[in-house]
Amino acid sequence: MFFKNLQTYRIPAPWAISAAALEASISKQAFAPCSSLEMQSQGWISPRDNGALVHAVNGQLLIGLRTEKKLLPMSVINQVSKDRAAEIEDQQGFAPGRKQMKDIKEQVTDELLPRAFSQLSTTWVWIDPVNGWLVVDASSPSKAEEVLKLLLGSVEKLQVSSLRTVHSPLTSMTDWLVADEAPSGFTVDQDTELRANGEGKATARYIRMTLEADDMRRHIAGGKQCTRLAMTWMDRISFVLTENLTIKRIAPLDVIREENDPTNRNDSERFDGEFLMMTGELNKLLGDLVDALGGEAAA
């Protein structure tokens, strides 16, 4: 396994909550499928399908939030409700009023829910108690905050704070493009987005194109700043850094795969080995990235 996106938070290090204590806390909100009248259900699941809600490997912890959503488009509810209202109008001789129409929609929704398809998704959370990282594999801060809300509701007195750096990614990425020089250990790849702050928010996007220094400086001189930048760390991991410190499109490169050959491992050993490899690599990447952004900002 390898996370695709990083929403990164800080917890006190060393973290005083053991894997067993975390398991006991989140077990109160273990996942249960939607009932026939529920549109959505959320809860914690076993990462390895063995009943344990916390998977621990060499001190690193993995938990997963399962979300089930019923797919019942409002357009379907409205159409069935319209047909039902027409039948009622024929029976009573006048169109249903606002309150009656509301009751009809609620009844139709209750009738259709048991037949609606379900969509399942899982959001993974990596917790590093030693180095104080809590990382959610989510592409947007709002999705990560949804996970954190449930986690904070599960674990009493859990202290979590957003990762803050001395220099903002927006300023730093812009400076790197102006200087045509990436920070130590990093290289700039071929994707970027530059956006102006003005009313029109003029935007220039480069996708799989060489970022010519003169072009970048011209955009920046015209008032744009870098909001997304594709980079590679130590020839080991490629990713896209965004202005809000989200790390997206993470991809381990071949050198990592070659160093961690899963041949002759069973499924359990392979999973644990890949998890340890991922946490080790991401730990170093996060440390170097924070340094490149001027270090962590004081609380």
mmCIF file of C-alpha atoms in Angstrom, residues 2-8 135-144 169 173 189 191 193 195 205 227-233 237-253 282 285-286 289:
data_model
loop_
_atom_site.group_PDB
_atom_site.id
_atom_site.type_symbol
_atom_site.label_atom_id
_atom_site.label_comp_id
_atom_site.label_asym_id
_atom_site.label_seq_id
_atom_site.Cartn_x
_atom_site.Cartn_y
_atom_site.Cartn_z
ATOM 1 C CA PHE A 2 1.068 3.592 -0.542
ATOM 2 C CA PHE A 3 -0.973 6.680 0.259
ATOM 3 C CA LYS A 4 -1.937 8.746 -2.792
ATOM 4 C CA ASN A 5 -2.515 12.024 -0.914
ATOM 5 C CA LEU A 6 -1.333 13.519 2.363
ATOM 6 C CA GLN A 7 -3.302 15.811 4.651
ATOM 7 C CA THR A 8 -0.751 16.223 7.412
ATOM 8 C CA VAL A 135 -1.658 11.727 8.115
ATOM 9 C CA VAL A 136 -4.953 11.269 6.279
ATOM 10 C CA ASP A 137 -4.987 9.871 2.740
ATOM 11 C CA ALA A 138 -7.488 12.410 1.406
ATOM 12 C CA SER A 139 -7.316 14.720 -1.586
ATOM 13 C CA SER A 140 -9.022 17.660 0.135
ATOM 14 C CA PRO A 141 -8.798 19.239 3.603
ATOM 15 C CA SER A 142 -12.586 18.993 3.969
ATOM 16 C CA LYS A 143 -12.474 15.200 3.536
ATOM 17 C CA ALA A 144 -9.675 14.950 6.091
ATOM 18 C CA PRO A 169 4.040 26.729 0.131
ATOM 19 C CA MET A 173 7.042 27.455 -4.704
ATOM 20 C CA ASP A 189 8.948 18.289 -12.592
ATOM 21 C CA ASP A 191 3.430 20.250 -14.007
ATOM 22 C CA GLU A 193 -0.239 26.039 -11.895
ATOM 23 C CA ARG A 195 -2.707 31.977 -10.498
ATOM 24 C CA ARG A 205 -1.364 25.630 -16.187
ATOM 25 C CA THR A 227 -0.369 27.288 -6.398
ATOM 26 C CA ARG A 228 0.615 23.748 -7.482
ATOM 27 C CA LEU A 229 4.003 22.285 -8.321
ATOM 28 C CA ALA A 230 4.997 18.762 -9.337
ATOM 29 C CA MET A 231 8.231 17.663 -7.684
ATOM 30 C CA THR A 232 10.388 14.620 -7.027
ATOM 31 C CA TRP A 233 12.124 13.911 -3.744
ATOM 32 C CA ILE A 237 8.915 9.765 -4.682
ATOM 33 C CA SER A 238 7.110 12.079 -7.077
ATOM 34 C CA PHE A 239 4.238 14.254 -5.883
ATOM 35 C CA VAL A 240 2.365 17.522 -6.338
ATOM 36 C CA LEU A 241 2.564 20.177 -3.622
ATOM 37 C CA THR A 242 -0.342 22.613 -3.300
ATOM 38 C CA GLU A 243 -0.678 26.039 -1.773
ATOM 39 C CA ASN A 244 -2.461 24.685 1.321
ATOM 40 C CA LEU A 245 0.295 22.130 2.029
ATOM 41 C CA THR A 246 -1.671 19.208 0.632
ATOM 42 C CA ILE A 247 0.560 16.630 -1.043
ATOM 43 C CA LYS A 248 -1.170 14.937 -3.983
ATOM 44 C CA ARG A 249 -0.487 12.351 -6.689
ATOM 45 C CA ILE A 250 2.151 10.569 -4.632
ATOM 46 C CA ALA A 251 3.968 7.865 -6.573
ATOM 47 C CA PRO A 252 6.905 5.774 -5.304
ATOM 48 C CA LEU A 253 9.521 5.429 -8.015
ATOM 49 C CA LEU A 282 7.117 9.507 3.961
ATOM 50 C CA LEU A 285 9.975 13.231 2.805
ATOM 51 C CA LEU A 286 7.878 15.199 5.288
ATOM 52 C CA LEU A 289 9.774 19.246 2.923
#
